[in-house]
PDB file of C-alpha atoms in Angstrom:
ATOM      1  CA  UNK A   1       0.000   0.000   0.000  1.00 50.00           C
ATOM      2  CA  UNK A   2       1.591   3.274  -1.118  1.00 58.00           C
ATOM      3  CA  UNK A   3       1.650   6.634   0.566  1.00 66.00           C
ATOM      4  CA  UNK A   4      -1.710   8.427   0.511  1.00 77.00           C
ATOM      5  CA  UNK A   5      -2.006  11.312  -1.940  1.00 84.00           C
ATOM      6  CA  UNK A   6      -3.578  14.628  -1.030  1.00 86.00           C
ATOM      7  CA  UNK A   7      -6.816  15.321  -2.863  1.00 87.00           C
ATOM      8  CA  UNK A   8      -6.907  19.106  -2.275  1.00 90.00           C
ATOM      9  CA  UNK A   9      -4.525  21.911  -1.350  1.00 92.00           C
ATOM     10  CA  UNK A  10      -5.507  25.309  -0.067  1.00 91.00           C
ATOM     11  CA  UNK A  11      -5.670  27.581   2.963  1.00 92.00           C
ATOM     12  CA  UNK A  12      -7.418  27.270   6.310  1.00 93.00           C
ATOM     13  CA  UNK A  13      -8.253  30.788   7.500  1.00 90.00           C
ATOM     14  CA  UNK A  14      -9.331  31.877  10.993  1.00 86.00           C
ATOM     15  CA  UNK A  15      -9.295  35.549  11.870  1.00 83.00           C
ATOM     16  CA  UNK A  16      -6.271  37.061  10.137  1.00 85.00           C
ATOM     17  CA  UNK A  17      -4.299  33.807  10.415  1.00 87.00           C
ATOM     18  CA  UNK A  18      -3.918  31.668   7.288  1.00 89.00           C
ATOM     19  CA  UNK A  19      -2.652  28.098   7.406  1.00 92.00           C
ATOM     20  CA  UNK A  20      -1.609  26.299   4.207  1.00 93.00           C
ATOM     21  CA  UNK A  21      -3.180  22.827   4.394  1.00 95.00           C
ATOM     22  CA  UNK A  22      -3.595  19.638   2.410  1.00 94.00           C
ATOM     23  CA  UNK A  23      -6.606  17.334   2.487  1.00 93.00           C
ATOM     24  CA  UNK A  24      -6.501  13.541   2.731  1.00 93.00           C
ATOM     25  CA  UNK A  25      -9.396  11.118   2.941  1.00 91.00           C
ATOM     26  CA  UNK A  26      -9.739   9.722   6.472  1.00 91.00           C
ATOM     27  CA  UNK A  27     -11.782   6.649   5.529  1.00 87.00           C
ATOM     28  CA  UNK A  28     -10.577   3.814   3.320  1.00 82.00           C
ATOM     29  CA  UNK A  29     -13.344   2.177   1.293  1.00 77.00           C
ATOM     30  CA  UNK A  30     -13.150  -1.578   1.863  1.00 78.00           C
ATOM     31  CA  UNK A  31     -16.429  -2.422   0.141  1.00 80.00           C
ATOM     32  CA  UNK A  32     -16.557  -5.594  -1.933  1.00 82.00           C
ATOM     33  CA  UNK A  33     -17.240  -4.378  -5.456  1.00 87.00           C
ATOM     34  CA  UNK A  34     -18.582  -6.454  -8.312  1.00 88.00           C
ATOM     35  CA  UNK A  35     -18.212  -6.059 -12.066  1.00 90.00           C
ATOM     36  CA  UNK A  36     -21.238  -6.480 -14.265  1.00 90.00           C
ATOM     37  CA  UNK A  37     -20.736  -9.512 -16.553  1.00 92.00           C
ATOM     38  CA  UNK A  38     -22.629 -11.047 -19.451  1.00 90.00           C
ATOM     39  CA  UNK A  39     -24.168 -14.213 -17.948  1.00 92.00           C
ATOM     40  CA  UNK A  40     -23.525 -16.245 -21.115  1.00 93.00           C
ATOM     41  CA  UNK A  41     -19.746 -15.772 -21.381  1.00 93.00           C
ATOM     42  CA  UNK A  42     -18.730 -13.686 -18.310  1.00 91.00           C
ATOM     43  CA  UNK A  43     -17.329 -10.889 -20.459  1.00 93.00           C
ATOM     44  CA  UNK A  44     -17.395  -7.361 -18.967  1.00 93.00           C
ATOM     45  CA  UNK A  45     -20.457  -5.218 -19.649  1.00 91.00           C
ATOM     46  CA  UNK A  46     -19.401  -1.704 -20.682  1.00 89.00           C
ATOM     47  CA  UNK A  47     -21.396   1.499 -20.552  1.00 87.00           C
ATOM     48  CA  UNK A  48     -21.273   3.870 -23.502  1.00 89.00           C
ATOM     49  CA  UNK A  49     -22.228   7.518 -23.902  1.00 91.00           C
ATOM     50  CA  UNK A  50     -25.183   7.352 -26.239  1.00 90.00           C
ATOM     51  CA  UNK A  51     -27.294  10.141 -27.727  1.00 92.00           C
ATOM     52  CA  UNK A  52     -30.877   8.926 -28.003  1.00 87.00           C
ATOM     53  CA  UNK A  53     -31.876  11.739 -30.411  1.00 89.00           C
ATOM     54  CA  UNK A  54     -29.134  10.953 -32.958  1.00 91.00           C
ATOM     55  CA  UNK A  55     -29.063   7.200 -32.237  1.00 90.00           C
ATOM     56  CA  UNK A  56     -25.266   7.104 -31.977  1.00 93.00           C
ATOM     57  CA  UNK A  57     -22.408   6.888 -29.493  1.00 92.00           C
ATOM     58  CA  UNK A  58     -20.765  10.242 -28.731  1.00 93.00           C
ATOM     59  CA  UNK A  59     -17.333  11.203 -27.403  1.00 92.00           C
ATOM     60  CA  UNK A  60     -16.654  12.766 -24.007  1.00 90.00           C
ATOM     61  CA  UNK A  61     -15.726  16.051 -25.741  1.00 90.00           C
ATOM     62  CA  UNK A  62     -19.305  16.339 -27.060  1.00 91.00           C
ATOM     63  CA  UNK A  63     -20.822  16.335 -23.561  1.00 93.00           C
ATOM     64  CA  UNK A  64     -21.796  19.501 -21.673  1.00 91.00           C
ATOM     65  CA  UNK A  65     -23.337  20.076 -18.243  1.00 91.00           C
ATOM     66  CA  UNK A  66     -26.995  21.034 -18.162  1.00 91.00           C
ATOM     67  CA  UNK A  67     -29.496  21.751 -15.380  1.00 90.00           C
ATOM     68  CA  UNK A  68     -33.118  20.754 -16.056  1.00 93.00           C
ATOM     69  CA  UNK A  69     -35.502  23.663 -15.443  1.00 91.00           C
ATOM     70  CA  UNK A  70     -38.528  21.947 -16.992  1.00 92.00           C
ATOM     71  CA  UNK A  71     -39.149  18.554 -18.628  1.00 92.00           C
ATOM     72  CA  UNK A  72     -36.858  18.484 -21.656  1.00 88.00           C
ATOM     73  CA  UNK A  73     -35.505  22.022 -21.041  1.00 91.00           C
ATOM     74  CA  UNK A  74     -31.994  22.552 -19.720  1.00 92.00           C
ATOM     75  CA  UNK A  75     -29.738  25.472 -18.910  1.00 91.00           C
ATOM     76  CA  UNK A  76     -26.236  24.611 -20.119  1.00 90.00           C
ATOM     77  CA  UNK A  77     -23.309  25.772 -17.965  1.00 88.00           C
ATOM     78  CA  UNK A  78     -19.974  26.035 -19.765  1.00 87.00           C
ATOM     79  CA  UNK A  79     -16.679  25.019 -18.104  1.00 85.00           C
ATOM     80  CA  UNK A  80     -15.437  28.601 -18.433  1.00 83.00           C
ATOM     81  CA  UNK A  81     -18.425  29.878 -16.462  1.00 83.00           C
ATOM     82  CA  UNK A  82     -17.767  27.419 -13.658  1.00 76.00           C
ATOM     83  CA  UNK A  83     -14.092  28.371 -13.667  1.00 74.00           C
ATOM     84  CA  UNK A  84     -15.006  32.034 -13.018  1.00 74.00           C
ATOM     85  CA  UNK A  85     -17.020  31.110  -9.904  1.00 71.00           C
ATOM     86  CA  UNK A  86     -14.906  28.364  -8.364  1.00 66.00           C
ATOM     87  CA  UNK A  87     -11.578  30.103  -7.549  1.00 58.00           C
ATOM     88  CA  UNK A  88     -13.248  32.480  -5.122  1.00 58.00           C
ATOM     89  CA  UNK A  89     -14.342  29.527  -2.996  1.00 60.00           C
ATOM     90  CA  UNK A  90     -12.243  26.490  -3.842  1.00 66.00           C
ATOM     91  CA  UNK A  91      -8.851  27.503  -2.451  1.00 84.00           C
ATOM     92  CA  UNK A  92      -9.845  28.537   1.083  1.00 88.00           C
ATOM     93  CA  UNK A  93     -11.617  26.992   4.056  1.00 91.00           C
ATOM     94  CA  UNK A  94     -12.959  30.004   5.925  1.00 88.00           C
ATOM     95  CA  UNK A  95     -13.719  29.336   9.601  1.00 91.00           C
ATOM     96  CA  UNK A  96     -16.890  31.269  10.376  1.00 92.00           C
ATOM     97  CA  UNK A  97     -17.509  30.273  13.990  1.00 94.00           C
ATOM     98  CA  UNK A  98     -16.566  27.886  16.791  1.00 96.00           C
ATOM     99  CA  UNK A  99     -19.157  25.721  18.570  1.00 96.00           C
ATOM    100  CA  UNK A 100     -19.367  22.854  21.028  1.00 95.00           C
ATOM    101  CA  UNK A 101     -19.647  19.391  19.487  1.00 94.00           C
ATOM    102  CA  UNK A 102     -22.909  18.678  21.321  1.00 94.00           C
ATOM    103  CA  UNK A 103     -24.509  21.610  19.504  1.00 95.00           C
ATOM    104  CA  UNK A 104     -24.253  19.735  16.174  1.00 95.00           C
ATOM    105  CA  UNK A 105     -26.910  17.162  15.312  1.00 95.00           C
ATOM    106  CA  UNK A 106     -25.035  14.014  14.116  1.00 94.00           C
ATOM    107  CA  UNK A 107     -27.456  13.711  11.164  1.00 95.00           C
ATOM    108  CA  UNK A 108     -25.584  16.641   9.613  1.00 95.00           C
ATOM    109  CA  UNK A 109     -22.255  14.782   9.404  1.00 95.00           C
ATOM    110  CA  UNK A 110     -21.228  13.254   6.073  1.00 93.00           C
ATOM    111  CA  UNK A 111     -17.611  12.231   5.318  1.00 94.00           C
ATOM    112  CA  UNK A 112     -14.380  12.808   7.281  1.00 95.00           C
ATOM    113  CA  UNK A 113     -11.014  13.986   5.941  1.00 96.00           C
ATOM    114  CA  UNK A 114      -7.654  14.744   7.516  1.00 96.00           C
ATOM    115  CA  UNK A 115      -6.316  18.288   7.244  1.00 96.00           C
ATOM    116  CA  UNK A 116      -2.512  18.404   7.504  1.00 95.00           C
ATOM    117  CA  UNK A 117      -0.175  21.424   7.346  1.00 95.00           C
ATOM    118  CA  UNK A 118       1.255  22.434   4.010  1.00 93.00           C
ATOM    119  CA  UNK A 119       4.667  24.008   3.474  1.00 92.00           C
ATOM    120  CA  UNK A 120       5.303  26.674   6.095  1.00 91.00           C
ATOM    121  CA  UNK A 121       2.083  25.974   7.977  1.00 93.00           C
ATOM    122  CA  UNK A 122       3.319  23.768  10.846  1.00 94.00           C
ATOM    123  CA  UNK A 123       3.319  26.398  13.630  1.00 94.00           C
ATOM    124  CA  UNK A 124      -0.092  28.045  13.012  1.00 93.00           C
ATOM    125  CA  UNK A 125      -1.526  24.553  12.403  1.00 95.00           C
ATOM    126  CA  UNK A 126      -0.226  23.305  15.769  1.00 95.00           C
ATOM    127  CA  UNK A 127      -1.437  26.466  17.471  1.00 93.00           C
ATOM    128  CA  UNK A 128      -4.975  26.028  16.119  1.00 93.00           C
ATOM    129  CA  UNK A 129      -4.941  22.309  16.937  1.00 94.00           C
ATOM    130  CA  UNK A 130      -3.859  23.028  20.531  1.00 95.00           C
ATOM    131  CA  UNK A 131      -6.395  25.836  21.010  1.00 94.00           C
ATOM    132  CA  UNK A 132      -9.254  23.680  19.724  1.00 94.00           C
ATOM    133  CA  UNK A 133      -8.164  20.735  21.868  1.00 94.00           C
ATOM    134  CA  UNK A 134      -7.883  22.840  25.037  1.00 95.00           C
ATOM    135  CA  UNK A 135     -11.214  24.626  24.529  1.00 94.00           C
ATOM    136  CA  UNK A 136     -13.084  21.563  23.242  1.00 94.00           C
ATOM    137  CA  UNK A 137     -14.449  23.623  20.362  1.00 95.00           C
ATOM    138  CA  UNK A 138     -15.325  22.630  16.791  1.00 96.00           C
ATOM    139  CA  UNK A 139     -14.812  25.023  13.875  1.00 96.00           C
ATOM    140  CA  UNK A 140     -17.556  25.548  11.285  1.00 96.00           C
ATOM    141  CA  UNK A 141     -16.700  26.760   7.787  1.00 93.00           C
ATOM    142  CA  UNK A 142     -17.288  26.303   4.079  1.00 91.00           C
ATOM    143  CA  UNK A 143     -15.237  25.079   1.134  1.00 90.00           C
ATOM    144  CA  UNK A 144     -15.832  24.083  -2.487  1.00 85.00           C
ATOM    145  CA  UNK A 145     -14.940  20.471  -3.336  1.00 84.00           C
ATOM    146  CA  UNK A 146     -15.663  18.907  -6.728  1.00 78.00           C
ATOM    147  CA  UNK A 147     -17.672  21.933  -7.893  1.00 73.00           C
ATOM    148  CA  UNK A 148     -19.935  21.868  -4.846  1.00 82.00           C
ATOM    149  CA  UNK A 149     -19.854  24.124  -1.810  1.00 86.00           C
ATOM    150  CA  UNK A 150     -19.611  22.071   1.369  1.00 90.00           C
ATOM    151  CA  UNK A 151     -20.429  23.028   4.924  1.00 94.00           C
ATOM    152  CA  UNK A 152     -17.668  21.541   7.098  1.00 95.00           C
ATOM    153  CA  UNK A 153     -16.894  20.913  10.762  1.00 96.00           C
ATOM    154  CA  UNK A 154     -13.241  20.842  11.847  1.00 97.00           C
ATOM    155  CA  UNK A 155     -12.162  19.286  15.140  1.00 96.00           C
ATOM    156  CA  UNK A 156      -9.007  18.027  16.800  1.00 95.00           C
ATOM    157  CA  UNK A 157      -8.363  14.272  16.874  1.00 94.00           C
ATOM    158  CA  UNK A 158      -5.135  12.974  18.373  1.00 92.00           C
ATOM    159  CA  UNK A 159      -2.406  14.998  16.607  1.00 93.00           C
ATOM    160  CA  UNK A 160      -4.431  16.095  13.564  1.00 95.00           C
ATOM    161  CA  UNK A 161      -7.344  18.248  12.473  1.00 96.00           C
ATOM    162  CA  UNK A 162     -10.276  16.305  11.049  1.00 97.00           C
ATOM    163  CA  UNK A 163     -12.592  18.052   8.589  1.00 96.00           C
ATOM    164  CA  UNK A 164     -16.014  16.461   8.171  1.00 96.00           C
ATOM    165  CA  UNK A 165     -18.288  17.541   5.348  1.00 95.00           C
ATOM    166  CA  UNK A 166     -21.819  18.292   6.489  1.00 95.00           C
ATOM    167  CA  UNK A 167     -25.297  18.391   5.042  1.00 94.00           C
ATOM    168  CA  UNK A 168     -26.947  21.797   4.892  1.00 92.00           C
ATOM    169  CA  UNK A 169     -30.083  22.183   6.986  1.00 92.00           C
ATOM    170  CA  UNK A 170     -32.358  22.344   3.938  1.00 92.00           C
ATOM    171  CA  UNK A 171     -31.070  18.936   2.814  1.00 92.00           C
ATOM    172  CA  UNK A 172     -32.389  17.159   5.918  1.00 93.00           C
ATOM    173  CA  UNK A 173     -35.810  15.570   5.458  1.00 92.00           C
ATOM    174  CA  UNK A 174     -38.090  16.759   8.318  1.00 91.00           C
ATOM    175  CA  UNK A 175     -39.605  13.972  10.406  1.00 90.00           C
ATOM    176  CA  UNK A 176     -42.966  15.697   9.907  1.00 89.00           C
ATOM    177  CA  UNK A 177     -42.923  14.339   6.334  1.00 89.00           C
ATOM    178  CA  UNK A 178     -42.797  10.722   7.582  1.00 88.00           C
ATOM    179  CA  UNK A 179     -46.477   9.835   7.736  1.00 87.00           C
ATOM    180  CA  UNK A 180     -45.986   6.582   9.638  1.00 87.00           C
ATOM    181  CA  UNK A 181     -44.733   8.529  12.672  1.00 86.00           C
ATOM    182  CA  UNK A 182     -48.061  10.309  13.024  1.00 84.00           C
ATOM    183  CA  UNK A 183     -50.635   7.762  11.842  1.00 83.00           C
ATOM    184  CA  UNK A 184     -51.310   6.179  15.241  1.00 84.00           C
ATOM    185  CA  UNK A 185     -51.453   7.833  18.651  1.00 85.00           C
ATOM    186  CA  UNK A 186     -49.985   5.704  21.434  1.00 86.00           C
ATOM    187  CA  UNK A 187     -49.823   6.067  25.212  1.00 89.00           C
ATOM    188  CA  UNK A 188     -46.839   4.823  27.221  1.00 88.00           C
ATOM    189  CA  UNK A 189     -47.242   3.715  30.827  1.00 90.00           C
ATOM    190  CA  UNK A 190     -44.680   4.534  33.513  1.00 92.00           C
ATOM    191  CA  UNK A 191     -43.951   0.831  33.997  1.00 91.00           C
ATOM    192  CA  UNK A 192     -43.259   0.378  30.275  1.00 90.00           C
ATOM    193  CA  UNK A 193     -40.901   3.369  30.247  1.00 91.00           C
ATOM    194  CA  UNK A 194     -39.120   2.153  33.416  1.00 92.00           C
ATOM    195  CA  UNK A 195     -38.467  -1.366  32.131  1.00 90.00           C
ATOM    196  CA  UNK A 196     -37.410  -0.052  28.681  1.00 90.00           C
ATOM    197  CA  UNK A 197     -34.837   2.182  30.419  1.00 91.00           C
ATOM    198  CA  UNK A 198     -33.646  -0.832  32.448  1.00 90.00           C
ATOM    199  CA  UNK A 199     -33.130  -2.739  29.202  1.00 89.00           C
ATOM    200  CA  UNK A 200     -31.131   0.173  27.767  1.00 89.00           C
ATOM    201  CA  UNK A 201     -28.988   0.281  30.937  1.00 89.00           C
ATOM    202  CA  UNK A 202     -28.385  -3.469  30.807  1.00 87.00           C
ATOM    203  CA  UNK A 203     -26.922  -3.249  27.286  1.00 84.00           C
ATOM    204  CA  UNK A 204     -24.898  -0.076  27.987  1.00 87.00           C
ATOM    205  CA  UNK A 205     -21.101  -0.296  27.918  1.00 86.00           C
ATOM    206  CA  UNK A 206     -18.207   1.967  26.827  1.00 88.00           C
ATOM    207  CA  UNK A 207     -18.025   2.277  23.062  1.00 81.00           C
ATOM    208  CA  UNK A 208     -14.992   0.762  21.353  1.00 85.00           C
ATOM    209  CA  UNK A 209     -15.131   0.735  17.545  1.00 80.00           C
ATOM    210  CA  UNK A 210     -12.673  -2.173  17.608  1.00 87.00           C
ATOM    211  CA  UNK A 211     -15.500  -4.354  18.946  1.00 85.00           C
ATOM    212  CA  UNK A 212     -17.244  -4.091  15.583  1.00 78.00           C
ATOM    213  CA  UNK A 213     -16.277  -5.670  12.291  1.00 84.00           C
ATOM    214  CA  UNK A 214     -17.901  -5.836   8.867  1.00 78.00           C
ATOM    215  CA  UNK A 215     -19.003  -9.444   9.337  1.00 78.00           C
ATOM    216  CA  UNK A 216     -21.062  -9.428   6.125  1.00 78.00           C
ATOM    217  CA  UNK A 217     -18.074  -8.215   4.091  1.00 81.00           C
ATOM    218  CA  UNK A 218     -15.811 -10.839   5.704  1.00 80.00           C
ATOM    219  CA  UNK A 219     -18.315 -13.614   4.937  1.00 81.00           C
ATOM    220  CA  UNK A 220     -18.651 -12.348   1.354  1.00 79.00           C
ATOM    221  CA  UNK A 221     -14.856 -12.368   0.843  1.00 82.00           C
ATOM    222  CA  UNK A 222     -14.677 -15.887   2.298  1.00 83.00           C
ATOM    223  CA  UNK A 223     -17.362 -17.012  -0.174  1.00 80.00           C
ATOM    224  CA  UNK A 224     -15.422 -15.438  -3.074  1.00 81.00           C
ATOM    225  CA  UNK A 225     -12.234 -17.204  -1.933  1.00 84.00           C
ATOM    226  CA  UNK A 226     -13.989 -20.582  -1.716  1.00 81.00           C
ATOM    227  CA  UNK A 227     -15.573 -20.186  -5.145  1.00 79.00           C
ATOM    228  CA  UNK A 228     -12.242 -19.097  -6.622  1.00 83.00           C
ATOM    229  CA  UNK A 229     -10.848 -22.371  -5.278  1.00 85.00           C
ATOM    230  CA  UNK A 230     -13.492 -24.379  -7.096  1.00 84.00           C
ATOM    231  CA  UNK A 231     -16.078 -24.840  -4.336  1.00 83.00           C
ATOM    232  CA  UNK A 232     -19.641 -24.406  -5.575  1.00 79.00           C
ATOM    233  CA  UNK A 233     -21.666 -25.320  -2.460  1.00 74.00           C
ATOM    234  CA  UNK A 234     -24.170 -22.794  -1.125  1.00 77.00           C
ATOM    235  CA  UNK A 235     -22.821 -20.837   1.879  1.00 75.00           C
ATOM    236  CA  UNK A 236     -24.100 -21.704   5.333  1.00 76.00           C
ATOM    237  CA  UNK A 237     -26.243 -18.947   6.879  1.00 76.00           C
ATOM    238  CA  UNK A 238     -24.588 -17.365   9.931  1.00 70.00           C
ATOM    239  CA  UNK A 239     -25.648 -18.700  13.317  1.00 70.00           C
ATOM    240  CA  UNK A 240     -27.994 -16.473  15.268  1.00 69.00           C
ATOM    241  CA  UNK A 241     -29.411 -16.600  18.742  1.00 65.00           C
ATOM    242  CA  UNK A 242     -33.013 -17.826  18.708  1.00 65.00           C
ATOM    243  CA  UNK A 243     -35.550 -15.002  18.844  1.00 63.00           C
ATOM    244  CA  UNK A 244     -37.839 -15.127  21.837  1.00 59.00           C
ATOM    245  CA  UNK A 245     -41.564 -14.994  21.219  1.00 65.00           C
ATOM    246  CA  UNK A 246     -43.369 -12.837  23.776  1.00 65.00           C
ATOM    247  CA  UNK A 247     -47.138 -12.338  23.995  1.00 72.00           C
ATOM    248  CA  UNK A 248     -46.938  -8.568  24.654  1.00 79.00           C
ATOM    249  CA  UNK A 249     -44.558  -5.618  24.858  1.00 81.00           C
ATOM    250  CA  UNK A 250     -43.939  -5.848  28.636  1.00 83.00           C
ATOM    251  CA  UNK A 251     -43.177  -9.553  28.424  1.00 85.00           C
ATOM    252  CA  UNK A 252     -40.798  -8.926  25.528  1.00 82.00           C
ATOM    253  CA  UNK A 253     -38.938  -6.243  27.518  1.00 82.00           C
ATOM    254  CA  UNK A 254     -38.653  -8.456  30.618  1.00 84.00           C
ATOM    255  CA  UNK A 255     -37.523 -11.463  28.562  1.00 84.00           C
ATOM    256  CA  UNK A 256     -34.938  -9.247  26.814  1.00 84.00           C
ATOM    257  CA  UNK A 257     -33.446  -8.202  30.165  1.00 85.00           C
ATOM    258  CA  UNK A 258     -33.237 -11.837  31.287  1.00 85.00           C
ATOM    259  CA  UNK A 259     -31.591 -12.768  27.993  1.00 83.00           C
ATOM    260  CA  UNK A 260     -28.959 -10.037  28.468  1.00 84.00           C
ATOM    261  CA  UNK A 261     -28.315 -11.172  32.058  1.00 86.00           C
ATOM    262  CA  UNK A 262     -27.894 -14.784  30.953  1.00 85.00           C
ATOM    263  CA  UNK A 263     -25.526 -13.802  28.142  1.00 82.00           C
ATOM    264  CA  UNK A 264     -23.389 -11.650  30.480  1.00 82.00           C
ATOM    265  CA  UNK A 265     -23.271 -14.407  33.100  1.00 84.00           C
ATOM    266  CA  UNK A 266     -22.183 -16.867  30.413  1.00 83.00           C
ATOM    267  CA  UNK A 267     -19.462 -14.477  29.199  1.00 78.00           C
ATOM    268  CA  UNK A 268     -18.323 -13.521  32.721  1.00 77.00           C
ATOM    269  CA  UNK A 269     -19.341  -9.861  32.371  1.00 68.00           C
ATOM    270  CA  UNK A 270     -20.286  -8.135  35.682  1.00 66.00           C
ATOM    271  CA  UNK A 271     -23.676  -6.367  36.027  1.00 61.00           C
ATOM    272  CA  UNK A 272     -23.941  -2.774  34.810  1.00 56.00           C
ATOM    273  CA  UNK A 273     -23.883  -1.244  38.310  1.00 52.00           C
ATOM    274  CA  UNK A 274     -20.658  -3.056  39.221  1.00 55.00           C
ATOM    275  CA  UNK A 275     -19.062  -2.150  35.887  1.00 51.00           C
ATOM    276  CA  UNK A 276     -19.864   1.534  36.382  1.00 56.00           C
ATOM    277  CA  UNK A 277     -18.580   1.424  39.961  1.00 56.00           C
ATOM    278  CA  UNK A 278     -15.309  -0.118  38.788  1.00 54.00           C
ATOM    279  CA  UNK A 279     -14.946   2.452  35.987  1.00 55.00           C
ATOM    280  CA  UNK A 280     -15.608   5.294  38.454  1.00 58.00           C
ATOM    281  CA  UNK A 281     -12.978   3.984  40.853  1.00 57.00           C
ATOM    282  CA  UNK A 282     -10.495   3.594  37.987  1.00 53.00           C
ATOM    283  CA  UNK A 283     -11.130   7.161  36.798  1.00 53.00           C
ATOM    284  CA  UNK A 284     -10.673   8.546  40.332  1.00 57.00           C
ATOM    285  CA  UNK A 285      -7.451   6.590  40.769  1.00 53.00           C
ATOM    286  CA  UNK A 286      -6.092   7.798  37.437  1.00 48.00           C
ATOM    287  CA  UNK A 287      -7.001  11.399  38.235  1.00 50.00           C
ATOM    288  CA  UNK A 288      -5.240  11.171  41.606  1.00 51.00           C
ATOM    289  CA  UNK A 289      -2.063   9.778  40.039  1.00 46.00           C
ATOM    290  CA  UNK A 290      -1.750  12.072  37.017  1.00 43.00           C
ATOM    291  CA  UNK A 291      -0.626  15.675  37.663  1.00 41.00           C
ATOM    292  CA  UNK A 292      -2.323  18.463  35.762  1.00 42.00           C
ATOM    293  CA  UNK A 293      -0.591  19.374  32.543  1.00 42.00           C
ATOM    294  CA  UNK A 294       1.025  22.772  32.527  1.00 40.00           C
ATOM    295  CA  UNK A 295       0.621  25.002  29.522  1.00 41.00           C
ATOM    296  CA  UNK A 296       3.756  25.329  27.442  1.00 39.00           C
ATOM    297  CA  UNK A 297       4.864  28.192  25.303  1.00 37.00           C
ATOM    298  CA  UNK A 298       6.550  28.011  21.917  1.00 35.00           C
TER     299      UNK A 298
END
């Protein structure tokens, strides 16, 4: 695996400070991708640029960008017109404000990227990184990527700045438009709420992304490897715990709690209250041992 290549270079600006930066993708796509093949001979299926009006294949040079304003009517935008607009936006990430992370609804987040310092930008980059880490703030700004203006959130993570593209507010579908949420009026009893909260507490534990793997992707790759080796047998479905059948909602909640307790007892996991008590004691011990970090200059 070679060195990653930056996908964008520009300037990160906050106040009168400008930091030359480069952008790298922070997520590697490990999806299993398939080619489309002709079933008869397994040859690749290719897609061609075809003009339906002239009934012929056309070259890439004959294609322009058009926006549909009515059925069959388009406004064509020339590359030169786009080029006039883009430079004003595409070379700078302008920080417009700082906020707390909890102020941002996670539904707004899209895709993360690493921002790293460009030539001559190490000191202001480190200064911004340190200030954002110490204050716990997230920067909000805008940038143009691939001919589209993006709202972005920038935060500190370990020793780097992470820029996450965001959806604009008008792109989020309001829950009011989901009819199923409002078709039936339901009443919740206090006992139902209490036992549902107990079930949530029983399955609560510290989040560690390392606990999760793409098990479907792994099974799919294993199937591909077996078939490549000549095996043609159908894959075995993955084993699952049997689903309990409960006559009503309360019974289902109670049975779920008992199932969680049995699974934790089998795996040697202590109850939630004991786990939290142990974590609290560990945090207090760590806090007592570690001296407060002094601010450094330079």
